[in-house]
Short mmCIF file of C-alpha atoms and ligand atoms in Angstrom, two decimals:
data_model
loop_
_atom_site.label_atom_id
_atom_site.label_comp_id
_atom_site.label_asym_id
_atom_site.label_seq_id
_atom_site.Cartn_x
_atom_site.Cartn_y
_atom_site.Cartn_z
CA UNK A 1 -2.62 -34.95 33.07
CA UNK A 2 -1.59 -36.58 29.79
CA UNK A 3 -2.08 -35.37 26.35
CA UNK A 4 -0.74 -35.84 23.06
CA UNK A 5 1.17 -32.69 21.34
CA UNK A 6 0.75 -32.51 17.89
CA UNK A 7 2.94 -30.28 15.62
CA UNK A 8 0.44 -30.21 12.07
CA UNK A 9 0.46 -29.32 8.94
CA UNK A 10 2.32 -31.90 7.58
CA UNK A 11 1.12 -34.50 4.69
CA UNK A 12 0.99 -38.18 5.94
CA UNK A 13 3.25 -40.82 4.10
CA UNK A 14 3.13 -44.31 4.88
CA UNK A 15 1.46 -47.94 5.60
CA UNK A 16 -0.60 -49.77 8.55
CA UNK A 17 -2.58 -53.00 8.83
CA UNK A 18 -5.95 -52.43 10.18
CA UNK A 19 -7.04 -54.36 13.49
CA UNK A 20 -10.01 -56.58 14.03
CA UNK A 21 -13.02 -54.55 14.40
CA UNK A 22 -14.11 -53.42 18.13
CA UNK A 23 -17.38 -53.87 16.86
CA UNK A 24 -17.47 -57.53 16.20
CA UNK A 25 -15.11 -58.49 18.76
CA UNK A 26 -17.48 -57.70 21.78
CA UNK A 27 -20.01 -59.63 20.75
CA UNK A 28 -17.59 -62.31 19.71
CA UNK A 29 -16.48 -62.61 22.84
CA UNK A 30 -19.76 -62.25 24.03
CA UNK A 31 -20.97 -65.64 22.12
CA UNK A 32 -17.81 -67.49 23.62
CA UNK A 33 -20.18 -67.83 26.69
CA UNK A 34 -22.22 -70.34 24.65
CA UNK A 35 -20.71 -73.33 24.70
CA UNK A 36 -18.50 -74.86 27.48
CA UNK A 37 -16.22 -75.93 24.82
CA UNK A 38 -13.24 -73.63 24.36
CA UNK A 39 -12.83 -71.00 21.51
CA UNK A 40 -10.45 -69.06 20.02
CA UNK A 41 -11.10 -65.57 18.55
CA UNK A 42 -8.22 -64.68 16.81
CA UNK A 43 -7.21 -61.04 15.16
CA UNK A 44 -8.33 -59.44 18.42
CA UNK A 45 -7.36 -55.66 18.68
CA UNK A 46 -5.64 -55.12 22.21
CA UNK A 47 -8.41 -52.05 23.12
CA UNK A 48 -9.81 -51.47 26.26
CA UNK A 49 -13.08 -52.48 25.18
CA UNK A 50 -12.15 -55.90 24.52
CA UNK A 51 -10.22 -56.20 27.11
CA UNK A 52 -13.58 -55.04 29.33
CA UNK A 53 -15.41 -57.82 27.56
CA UNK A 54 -12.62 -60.45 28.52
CA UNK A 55 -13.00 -58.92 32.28
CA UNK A 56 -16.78 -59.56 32.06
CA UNK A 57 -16.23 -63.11 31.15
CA UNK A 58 -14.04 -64.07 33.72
CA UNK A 59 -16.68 -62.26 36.45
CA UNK A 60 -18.91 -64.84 34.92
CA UNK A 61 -16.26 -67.67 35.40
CA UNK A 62 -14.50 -67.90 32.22
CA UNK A 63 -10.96 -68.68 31.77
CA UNK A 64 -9.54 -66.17 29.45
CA UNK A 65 -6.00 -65.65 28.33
CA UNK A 66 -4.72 -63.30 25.81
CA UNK A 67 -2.31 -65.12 23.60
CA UNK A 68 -0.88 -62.16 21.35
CA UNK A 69 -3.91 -61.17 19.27
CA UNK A 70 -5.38 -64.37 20.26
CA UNK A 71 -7.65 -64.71 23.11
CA UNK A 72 -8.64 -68.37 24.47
CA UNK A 73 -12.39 -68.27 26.35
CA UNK A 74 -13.14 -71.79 28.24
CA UNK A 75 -16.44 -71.23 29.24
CA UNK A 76 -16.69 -74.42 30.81
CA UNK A 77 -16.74 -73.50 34.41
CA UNK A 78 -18.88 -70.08 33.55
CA UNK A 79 -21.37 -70.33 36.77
CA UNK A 80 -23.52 -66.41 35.76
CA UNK A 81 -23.01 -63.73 38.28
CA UNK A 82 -24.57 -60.29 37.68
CA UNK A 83 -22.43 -57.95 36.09
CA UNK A 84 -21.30 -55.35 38.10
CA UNK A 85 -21.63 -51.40 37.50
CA UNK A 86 -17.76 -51.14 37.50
CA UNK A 87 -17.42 -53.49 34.92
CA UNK A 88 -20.75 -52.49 32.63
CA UNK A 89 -19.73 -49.12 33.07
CA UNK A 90 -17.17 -49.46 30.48
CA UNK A 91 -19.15 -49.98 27.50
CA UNK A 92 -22.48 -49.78 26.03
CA UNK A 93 -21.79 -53.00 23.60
CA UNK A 94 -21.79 -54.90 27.18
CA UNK A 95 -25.20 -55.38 27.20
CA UNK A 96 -24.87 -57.98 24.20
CA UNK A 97 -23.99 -59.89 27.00
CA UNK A 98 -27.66 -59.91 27.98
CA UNK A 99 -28.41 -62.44 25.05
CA UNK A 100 -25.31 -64.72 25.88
CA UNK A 101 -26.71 -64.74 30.31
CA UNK A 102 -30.17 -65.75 28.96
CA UNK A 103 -29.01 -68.42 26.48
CA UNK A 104 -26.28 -69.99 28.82
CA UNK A 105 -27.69 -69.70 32.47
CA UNK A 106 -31.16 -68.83 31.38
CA UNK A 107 -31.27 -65.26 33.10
CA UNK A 108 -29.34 -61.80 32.90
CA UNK A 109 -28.57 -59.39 34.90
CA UNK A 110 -26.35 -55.93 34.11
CA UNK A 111 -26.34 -52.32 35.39
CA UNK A 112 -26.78 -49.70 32.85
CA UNK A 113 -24.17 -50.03 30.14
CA UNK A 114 -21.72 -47.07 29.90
CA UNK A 115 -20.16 -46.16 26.47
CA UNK A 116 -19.92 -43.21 25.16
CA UNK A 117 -22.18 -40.32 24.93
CA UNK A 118 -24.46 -40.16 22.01
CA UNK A 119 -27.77 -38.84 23.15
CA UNK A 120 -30.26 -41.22 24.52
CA UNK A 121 -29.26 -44.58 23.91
CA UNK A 122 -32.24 -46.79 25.89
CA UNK A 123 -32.17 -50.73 24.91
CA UNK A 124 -35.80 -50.55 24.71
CA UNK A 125 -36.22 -52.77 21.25
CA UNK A 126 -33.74 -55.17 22.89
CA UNK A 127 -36.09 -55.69 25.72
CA UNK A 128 -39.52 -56.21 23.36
CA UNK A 129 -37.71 -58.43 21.31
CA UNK A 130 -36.36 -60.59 24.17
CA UNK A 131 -39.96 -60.36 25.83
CA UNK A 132 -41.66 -61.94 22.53
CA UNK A 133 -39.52 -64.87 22.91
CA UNK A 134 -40.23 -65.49 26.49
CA UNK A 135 -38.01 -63.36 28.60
CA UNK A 136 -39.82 -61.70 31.69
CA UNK A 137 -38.08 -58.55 32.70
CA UNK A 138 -37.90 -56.88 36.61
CA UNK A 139 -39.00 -53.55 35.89
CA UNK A 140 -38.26 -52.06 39.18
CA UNK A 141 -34.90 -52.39 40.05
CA UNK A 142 -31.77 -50.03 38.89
CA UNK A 143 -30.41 -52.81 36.88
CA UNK A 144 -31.93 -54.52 33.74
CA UNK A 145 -33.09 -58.38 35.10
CA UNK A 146 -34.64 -60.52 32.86
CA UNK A 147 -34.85 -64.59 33.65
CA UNK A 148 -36.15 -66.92 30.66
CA UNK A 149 -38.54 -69.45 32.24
CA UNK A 150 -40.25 -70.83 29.03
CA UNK A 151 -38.63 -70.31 25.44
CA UNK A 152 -40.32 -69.99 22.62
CA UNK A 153 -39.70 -69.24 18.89
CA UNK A 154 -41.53 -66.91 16.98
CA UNK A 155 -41.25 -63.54 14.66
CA UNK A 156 -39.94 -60.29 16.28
CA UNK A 157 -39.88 -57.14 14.07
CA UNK A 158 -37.79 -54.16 15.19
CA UNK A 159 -38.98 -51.25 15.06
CA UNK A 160 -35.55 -49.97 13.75
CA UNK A 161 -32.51 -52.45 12.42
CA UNK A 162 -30.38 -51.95 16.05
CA UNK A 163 -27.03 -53.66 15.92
CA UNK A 164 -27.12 -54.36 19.50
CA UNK A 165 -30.37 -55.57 19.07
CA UNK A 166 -30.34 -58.03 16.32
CA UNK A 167 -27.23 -58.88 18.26
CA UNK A 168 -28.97 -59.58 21.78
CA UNK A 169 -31.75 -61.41 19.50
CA UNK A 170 -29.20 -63.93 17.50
CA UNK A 171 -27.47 -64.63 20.75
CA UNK A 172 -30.68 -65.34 22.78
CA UNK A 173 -32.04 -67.49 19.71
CA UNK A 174 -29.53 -69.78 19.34
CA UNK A 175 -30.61 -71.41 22.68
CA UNK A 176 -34.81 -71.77 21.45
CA UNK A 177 -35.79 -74.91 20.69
CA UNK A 178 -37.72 -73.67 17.82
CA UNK A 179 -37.94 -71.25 14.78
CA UNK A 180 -37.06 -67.42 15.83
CA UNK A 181 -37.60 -65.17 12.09
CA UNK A 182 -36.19 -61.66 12.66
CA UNK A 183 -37.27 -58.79 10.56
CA UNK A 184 -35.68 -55.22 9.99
CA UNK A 185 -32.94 -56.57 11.44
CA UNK A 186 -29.43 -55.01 11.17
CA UNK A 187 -27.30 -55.45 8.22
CA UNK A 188 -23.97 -54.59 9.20
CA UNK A 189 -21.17 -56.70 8.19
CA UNK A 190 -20.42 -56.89 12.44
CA UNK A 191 -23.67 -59.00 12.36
CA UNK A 192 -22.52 -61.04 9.19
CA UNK A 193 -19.41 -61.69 11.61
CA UNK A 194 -21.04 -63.01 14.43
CA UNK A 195 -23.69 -65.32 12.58
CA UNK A 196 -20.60 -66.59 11.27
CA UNK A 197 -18.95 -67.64 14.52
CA UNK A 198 -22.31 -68.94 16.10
CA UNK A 199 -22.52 -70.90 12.55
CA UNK A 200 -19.01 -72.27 13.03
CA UNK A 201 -19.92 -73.03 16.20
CA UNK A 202 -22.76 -75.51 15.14
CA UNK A 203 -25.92 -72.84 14.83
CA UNK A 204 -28.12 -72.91 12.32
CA UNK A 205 -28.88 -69.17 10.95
CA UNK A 206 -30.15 -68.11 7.60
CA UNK A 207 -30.04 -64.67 6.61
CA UNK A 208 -26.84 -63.47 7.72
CA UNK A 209 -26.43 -59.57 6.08
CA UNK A 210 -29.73 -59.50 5.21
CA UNK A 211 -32.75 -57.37 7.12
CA UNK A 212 -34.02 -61.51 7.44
CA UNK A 213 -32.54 -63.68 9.81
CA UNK A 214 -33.88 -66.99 10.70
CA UNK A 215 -32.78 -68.58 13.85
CA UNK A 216 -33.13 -72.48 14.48
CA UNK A 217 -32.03 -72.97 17.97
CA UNK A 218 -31.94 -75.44 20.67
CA UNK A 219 -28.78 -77.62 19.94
CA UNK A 220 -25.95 -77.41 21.74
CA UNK A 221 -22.99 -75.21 20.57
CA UNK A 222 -19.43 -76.48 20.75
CA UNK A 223 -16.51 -74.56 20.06
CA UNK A 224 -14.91 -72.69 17.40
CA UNK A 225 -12.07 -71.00 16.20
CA UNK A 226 -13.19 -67.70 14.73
CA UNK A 227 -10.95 -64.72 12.93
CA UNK A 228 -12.34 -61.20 13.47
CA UNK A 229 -13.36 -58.99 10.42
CA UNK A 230 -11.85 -56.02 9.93
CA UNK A 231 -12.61 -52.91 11.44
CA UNK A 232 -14.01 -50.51 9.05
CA UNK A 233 -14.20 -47.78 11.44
CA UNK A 234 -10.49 -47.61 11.87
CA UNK A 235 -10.28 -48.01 8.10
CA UNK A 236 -12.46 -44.82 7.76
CA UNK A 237 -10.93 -42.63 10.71
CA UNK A 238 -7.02 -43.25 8.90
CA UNK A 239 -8.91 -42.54 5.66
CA UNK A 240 -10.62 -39.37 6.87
CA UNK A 241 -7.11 -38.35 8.32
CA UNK A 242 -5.28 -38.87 5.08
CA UNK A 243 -7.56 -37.05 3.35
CA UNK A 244 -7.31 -34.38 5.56
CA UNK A 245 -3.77 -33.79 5.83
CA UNK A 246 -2.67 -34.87 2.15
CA UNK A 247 -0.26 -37.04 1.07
CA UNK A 248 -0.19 -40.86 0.32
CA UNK A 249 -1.36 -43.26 2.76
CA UNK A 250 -2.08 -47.16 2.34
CA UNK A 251 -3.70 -49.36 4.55
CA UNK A 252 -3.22 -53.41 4.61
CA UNK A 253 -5.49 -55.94 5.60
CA UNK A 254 -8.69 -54.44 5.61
CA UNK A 255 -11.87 -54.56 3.20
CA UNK A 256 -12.74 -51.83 0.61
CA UNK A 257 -16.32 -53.70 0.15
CA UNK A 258 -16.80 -52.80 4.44
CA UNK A 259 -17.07 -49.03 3.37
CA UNK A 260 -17.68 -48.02 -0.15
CA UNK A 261 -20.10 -45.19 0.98
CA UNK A 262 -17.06 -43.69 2.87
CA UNK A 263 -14.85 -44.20 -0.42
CA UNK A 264 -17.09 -42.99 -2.61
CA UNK A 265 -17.51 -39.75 -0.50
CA UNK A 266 -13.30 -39.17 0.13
CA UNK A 267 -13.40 -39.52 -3.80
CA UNK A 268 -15.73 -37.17 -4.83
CA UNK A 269 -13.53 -34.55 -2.12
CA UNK A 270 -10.98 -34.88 -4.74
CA UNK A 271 -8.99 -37.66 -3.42
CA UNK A 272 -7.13 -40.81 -5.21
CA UNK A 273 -8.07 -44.16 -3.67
CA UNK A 274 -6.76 -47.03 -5.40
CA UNK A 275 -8.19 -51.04 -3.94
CA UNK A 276 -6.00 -53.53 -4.43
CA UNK A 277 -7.23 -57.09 -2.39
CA UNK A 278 -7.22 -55.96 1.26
CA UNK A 279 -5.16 -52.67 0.72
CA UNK A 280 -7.08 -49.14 0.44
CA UNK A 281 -4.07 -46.91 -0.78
CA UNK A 282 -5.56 -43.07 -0.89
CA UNK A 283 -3.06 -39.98 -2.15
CA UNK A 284 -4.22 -36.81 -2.38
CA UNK A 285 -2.06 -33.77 -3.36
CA UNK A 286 -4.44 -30.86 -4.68
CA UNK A 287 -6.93 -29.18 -1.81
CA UNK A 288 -10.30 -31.07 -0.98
CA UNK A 289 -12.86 -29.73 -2.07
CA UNK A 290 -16.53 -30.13 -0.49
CA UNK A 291 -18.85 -33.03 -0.98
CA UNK A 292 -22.65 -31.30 -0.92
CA UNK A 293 -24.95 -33.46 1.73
CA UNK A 294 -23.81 -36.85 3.21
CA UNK A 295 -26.55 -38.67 5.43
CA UNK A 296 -25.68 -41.62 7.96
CA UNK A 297 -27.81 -43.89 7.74
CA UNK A 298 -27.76 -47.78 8.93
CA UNK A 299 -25.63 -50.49 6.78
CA UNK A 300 -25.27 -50.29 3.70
CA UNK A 301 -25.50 -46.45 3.85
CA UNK A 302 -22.85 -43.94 5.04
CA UNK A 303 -22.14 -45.14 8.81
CA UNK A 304 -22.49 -42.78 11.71
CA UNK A 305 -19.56 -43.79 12.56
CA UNK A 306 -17.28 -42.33 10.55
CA UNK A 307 -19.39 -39.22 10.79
CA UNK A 308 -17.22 -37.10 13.09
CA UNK A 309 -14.28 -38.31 11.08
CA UNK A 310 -15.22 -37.40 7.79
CA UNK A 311 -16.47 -33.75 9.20
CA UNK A 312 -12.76 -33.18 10.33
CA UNK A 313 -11.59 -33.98 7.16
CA UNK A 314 -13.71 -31.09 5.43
CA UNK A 315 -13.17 -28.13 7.69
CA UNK A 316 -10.32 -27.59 4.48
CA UNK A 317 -12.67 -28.56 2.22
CA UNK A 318 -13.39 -25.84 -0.68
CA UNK A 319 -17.00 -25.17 -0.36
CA UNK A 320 -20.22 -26.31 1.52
CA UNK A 321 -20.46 -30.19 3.04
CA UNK A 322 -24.22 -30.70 5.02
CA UNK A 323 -23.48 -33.44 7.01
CA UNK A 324 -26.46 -34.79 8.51
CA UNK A 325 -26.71 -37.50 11.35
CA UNK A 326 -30.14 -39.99 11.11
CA UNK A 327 -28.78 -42.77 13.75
CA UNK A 328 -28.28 -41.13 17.17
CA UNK A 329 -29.88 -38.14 19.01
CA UNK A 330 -26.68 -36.56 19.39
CA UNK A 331 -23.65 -36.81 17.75
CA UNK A 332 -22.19 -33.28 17.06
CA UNK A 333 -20.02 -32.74 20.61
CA UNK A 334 -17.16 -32.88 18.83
CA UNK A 335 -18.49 -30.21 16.92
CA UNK A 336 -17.35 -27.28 19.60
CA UNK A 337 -14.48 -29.21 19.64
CA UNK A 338 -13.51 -28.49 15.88
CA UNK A 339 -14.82 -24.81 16.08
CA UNK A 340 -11.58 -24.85 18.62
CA UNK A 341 -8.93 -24.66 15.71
CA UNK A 342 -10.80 -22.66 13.39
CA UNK A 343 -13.69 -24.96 12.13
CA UNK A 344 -16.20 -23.23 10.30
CA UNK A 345 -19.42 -25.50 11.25
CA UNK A 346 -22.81 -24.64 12.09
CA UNK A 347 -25.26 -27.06 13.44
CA UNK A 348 -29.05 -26.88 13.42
CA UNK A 349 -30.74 -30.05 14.53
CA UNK A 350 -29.29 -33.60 13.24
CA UNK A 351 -27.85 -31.52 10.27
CA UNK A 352 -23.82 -29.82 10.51
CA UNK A 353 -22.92 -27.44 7.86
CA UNK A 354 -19.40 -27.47 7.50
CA UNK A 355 -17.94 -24.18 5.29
CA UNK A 356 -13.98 -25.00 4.44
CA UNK A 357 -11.66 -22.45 5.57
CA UNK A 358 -8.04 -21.54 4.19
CA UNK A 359 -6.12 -22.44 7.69
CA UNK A 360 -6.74 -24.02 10.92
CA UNK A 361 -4.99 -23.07 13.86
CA UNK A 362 -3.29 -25.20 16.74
CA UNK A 363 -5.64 -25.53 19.69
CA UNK A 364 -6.29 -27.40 22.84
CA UNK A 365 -9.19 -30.12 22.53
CA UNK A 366 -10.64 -32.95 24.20
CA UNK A 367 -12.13 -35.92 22.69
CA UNK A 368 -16.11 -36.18 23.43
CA UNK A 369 -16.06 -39.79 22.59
CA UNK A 370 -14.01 -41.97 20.79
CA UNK A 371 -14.82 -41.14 16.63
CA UNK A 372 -15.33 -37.19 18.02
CA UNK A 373 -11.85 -37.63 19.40
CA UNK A 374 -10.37 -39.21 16.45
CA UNK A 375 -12.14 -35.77 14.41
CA UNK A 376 -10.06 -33.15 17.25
CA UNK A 377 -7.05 -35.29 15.84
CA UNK A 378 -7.34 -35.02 12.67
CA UNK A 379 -7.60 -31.33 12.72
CA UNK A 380 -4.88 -31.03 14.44
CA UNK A 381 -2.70 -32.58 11.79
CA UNK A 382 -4.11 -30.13 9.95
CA UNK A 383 -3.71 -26.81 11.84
CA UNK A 384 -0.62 -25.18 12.19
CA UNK A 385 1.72 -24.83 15.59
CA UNK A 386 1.06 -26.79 18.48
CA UNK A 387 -2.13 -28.28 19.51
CA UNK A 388 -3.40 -30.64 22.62
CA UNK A 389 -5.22 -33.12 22.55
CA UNK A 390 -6.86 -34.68 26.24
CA UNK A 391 -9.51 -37.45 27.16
CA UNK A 392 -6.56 -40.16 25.07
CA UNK A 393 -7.81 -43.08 26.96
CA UNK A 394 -11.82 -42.66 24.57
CA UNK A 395 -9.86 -42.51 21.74
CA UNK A 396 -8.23 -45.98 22.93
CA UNK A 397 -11.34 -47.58 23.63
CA UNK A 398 -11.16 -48.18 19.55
CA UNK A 399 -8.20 -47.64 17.66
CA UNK A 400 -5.58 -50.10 18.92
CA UNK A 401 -1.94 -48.70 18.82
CA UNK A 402 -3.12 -45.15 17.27
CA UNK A 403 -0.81 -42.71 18.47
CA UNK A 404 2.62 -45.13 16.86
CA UNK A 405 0.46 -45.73 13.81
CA UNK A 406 0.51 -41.37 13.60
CA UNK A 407 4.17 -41.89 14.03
CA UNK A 408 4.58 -44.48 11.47
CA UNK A 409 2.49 -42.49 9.41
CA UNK A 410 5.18 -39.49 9.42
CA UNK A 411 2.91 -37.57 11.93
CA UNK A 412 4.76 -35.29 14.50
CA UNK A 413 3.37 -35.92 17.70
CA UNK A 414 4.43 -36.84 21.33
CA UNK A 415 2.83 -37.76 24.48
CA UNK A 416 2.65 -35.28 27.45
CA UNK A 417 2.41 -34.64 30.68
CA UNK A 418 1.40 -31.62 32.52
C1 EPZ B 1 -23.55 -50.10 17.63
O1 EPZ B 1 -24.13 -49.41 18.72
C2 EPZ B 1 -22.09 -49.69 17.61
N1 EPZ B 1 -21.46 -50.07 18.86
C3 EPZ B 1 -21.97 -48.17 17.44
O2 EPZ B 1 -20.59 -47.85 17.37
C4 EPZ B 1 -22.65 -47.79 16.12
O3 EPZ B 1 -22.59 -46.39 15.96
C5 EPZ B 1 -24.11 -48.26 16.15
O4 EPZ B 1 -24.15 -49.68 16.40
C6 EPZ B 1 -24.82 -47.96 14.84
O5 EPZ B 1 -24.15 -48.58 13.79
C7 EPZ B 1 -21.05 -51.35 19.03
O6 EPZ B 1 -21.24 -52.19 18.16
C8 EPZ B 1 -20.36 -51.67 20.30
P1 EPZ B 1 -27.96 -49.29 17.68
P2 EPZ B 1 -25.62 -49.80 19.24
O7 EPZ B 1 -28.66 -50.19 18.63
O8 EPZ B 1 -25.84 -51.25 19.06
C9 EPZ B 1 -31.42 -46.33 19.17
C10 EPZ B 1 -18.64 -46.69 17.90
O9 EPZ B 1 -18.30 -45.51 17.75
N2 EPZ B 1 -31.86 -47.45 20.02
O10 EPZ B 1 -27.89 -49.68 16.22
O11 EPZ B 1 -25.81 -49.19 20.56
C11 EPZ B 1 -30.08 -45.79 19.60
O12 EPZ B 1 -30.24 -44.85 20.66
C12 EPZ B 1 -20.02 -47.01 18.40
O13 EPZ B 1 -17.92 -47.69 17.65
C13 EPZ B 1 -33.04 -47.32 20.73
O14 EPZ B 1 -33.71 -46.29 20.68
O15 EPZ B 1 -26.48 -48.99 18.16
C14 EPZ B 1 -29.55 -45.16 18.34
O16 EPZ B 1 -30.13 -43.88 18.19
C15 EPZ B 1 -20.84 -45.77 18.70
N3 EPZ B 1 -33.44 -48.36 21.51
C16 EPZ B 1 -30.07 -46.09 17.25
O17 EPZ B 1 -31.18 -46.80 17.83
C17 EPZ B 1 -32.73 -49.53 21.58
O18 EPZ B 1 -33.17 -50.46 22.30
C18 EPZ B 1 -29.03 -47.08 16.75
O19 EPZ B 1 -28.60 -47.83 17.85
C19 EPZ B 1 -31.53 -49.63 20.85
C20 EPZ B 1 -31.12 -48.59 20.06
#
């Protein structure tokens, strides 16, 4: 079995340009199914899930080819098929393709997305919000059917802003022949993204980062050529580690404005981040100290996201740091995880306390999903002696090219096999 030996304790020195963000490139790639004009999405990170999402489309006839970070969708010849279990069970951001199936071919059909696991995650609010535009789901069976006989507009309000969601509902809307109004819907600049393509591609959306979106659908799309944001999750995780291990760290092409809850945060731990354009350079050479109570909350507040990250970086951390977690059920496994190399955290509901400690110790850990497996990473770098780290393939469902950017970053760490 492989794992990656890490040898911490070590401050991190160095620079790395941030991917495109997993987050916008799925349903990105989902859209592509819109119009049977080509596209180009360019900036794509080579991850597994996009490269599930590319699979997808070509089980729905698609032409896809990966041209570097490039990847060319003709969805001209895209005939629908139902997406299989082995394919859906990949990734929970697959079922964005729901919204692209009903648009396109005017039904969907998907097995129960996969992705990883965060406590309940139903689709629920997807499914009311399709149904008050028209979209008759089949209850009964295993797998979520839905077929779209008449399309109308109208005014869905969810009943909590849902990425996936809002994403399903600006993917399905496109295709009304009408006004669809959105409210509550999600803010998060991976939305912003993706009204962006489906504008470039001829849509007409007003709204765009705002909990407002107005839809007015029913032309036809053509293609587009569409660069991905960046990913601000990766931008937090490297941020999280810096922090965590010391030293001085800069990362290119990325976004400050993406994450200023997560800056503001890493600063008020004691550490130096300096914005320059699309670089976040943060050094950080006296000990961390804690950062009271940090709640996740949707976009723009502090994301869940960088959650298990950010409690990594604080098991040093002089002091007391309550994080607590409002946007998923449960998102502490990588809590028992951290305990592993000395992690002083105690959990009571949605809310972690996390007490610093002087050391951390080497330990064997295994990531619970891919942000709790970035966390067992981080404190790693920061325990002493030899530690383990298993379960590598989560942790490359998201962070494209991690474990050279550790090397590049003066990390000492090695892949194993036992
Ligand atoms: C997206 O997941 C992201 N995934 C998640 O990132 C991210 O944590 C999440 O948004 C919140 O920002 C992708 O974009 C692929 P939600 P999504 O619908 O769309 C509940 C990562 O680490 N809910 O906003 O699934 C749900 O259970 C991943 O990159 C319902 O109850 O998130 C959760 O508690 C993890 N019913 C909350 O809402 C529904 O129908 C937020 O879910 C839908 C959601």
């Amino acid at each position: 079995m492989q794992y990656l030996a890490v040898r911490g304790g070590k401050p991190l020195r160095g620079s790395i340009p941030i991917h495109g963000a997993k987050n916008s490139v799925l349903p990105l790639l989902a859209a592509t199914l819109l119009t049977p004009e080509r596209c180009v999405i360019t900036g794509c990170p080579e991850i597994s899930d996009a490269t599930a999402a590319t699979e997808i489309l070509r089980h729905l006839g698609c032409t896809v080819e990966w041209r570097g970070a490039s990847v060319i969708v003709d969805a001209s010849q895209a005939s629908g098929n139902a997406i299989p279990s082995e394919l859906m069970g990949k990734m929970r951001a697959s079922v964005t393709f729901l919204g692209a199936m009903l648009s396109r071919f005017g039904w969907g059909r998907l097995s129960a997305p996969g992705g990883c696991r965060l406590g309940v995650r139903p689709i629920n609010y997807h499914v009311a919000a399709l149904e008050a535009l028209g979209v008759k789901w089949d209850g009964e069976s295993e797998d979520w059917r839905c077929r779209w006989e008449a399309r109308f507009g109208g005014e869905v309000t969810l009943p909590f802003p849902s990425v996936g969601a809002t994403e399903n509902l600006l993917l399905a809307s496109v295709s009304v022949p009408g006004v669809v109004t959105v409210h509550n819907a999600a803010r998060e600049p991976e939305i912003t993204d993706l009204c962006g393509f489906l504008s470039a591609m001829g849509a007409e959306i007003s709204g765009a980062g705002t909990a407002d979106l107005i839809i007015r659908g029913g032309k036809p799309l053509h293609g587009a050529v569409w660069h991905v944001m960046p990913d601000r999750m990766e931008t937090a995780s490297y941020l999280a580690m810096a922090a965590a291990c010391g030293g001085d760290v800069a990362l290119t092409q990325t976004d400050p404005m993406l994450l200023i809850p997560v800056l503001d945060a890493l600063r008020s731990a004691g550490c130096r981040i300096e914005t320059t354009g699309k670089t976040i350079r943060l050094l950080r050479d006296r000990p961390l100290r804690a950062i009271g109570t940090v709640s996740t909350a949707p976009y723009p507040g502090f994301p869940t996201d960088a959650q298990a990250p950010l409690m990594a970086a604080m098991l040093l951390a002089e002091g007391e740091t309550r994080l607590i977690e409002t946007v998923f059920s449960d998102r502490f496994s990588h809590v028992p995880e951290l305990r592993k190399f000395g992690g002083a955290i105690e959990t009571d509901g949605n809310c972690a306390i996390v007490t610093g400690v002087r050391r951390l110790t080497a330990a064997s850990a295994e990531a619970t999903d891919l942000r709790g497996g970035m966390a067992a990473v981080i404190a790693a770098l920061c325990a002493e002696g030899e530690s383990r780290i298993y379960g590598l393939d989560l942790i490359g469902r998201g962070y494209a090219q991690w474990i050279d950017y550790l090397g590049l970053l003066g990390a000492d760490v090695s892949l194993q096999e036992e």
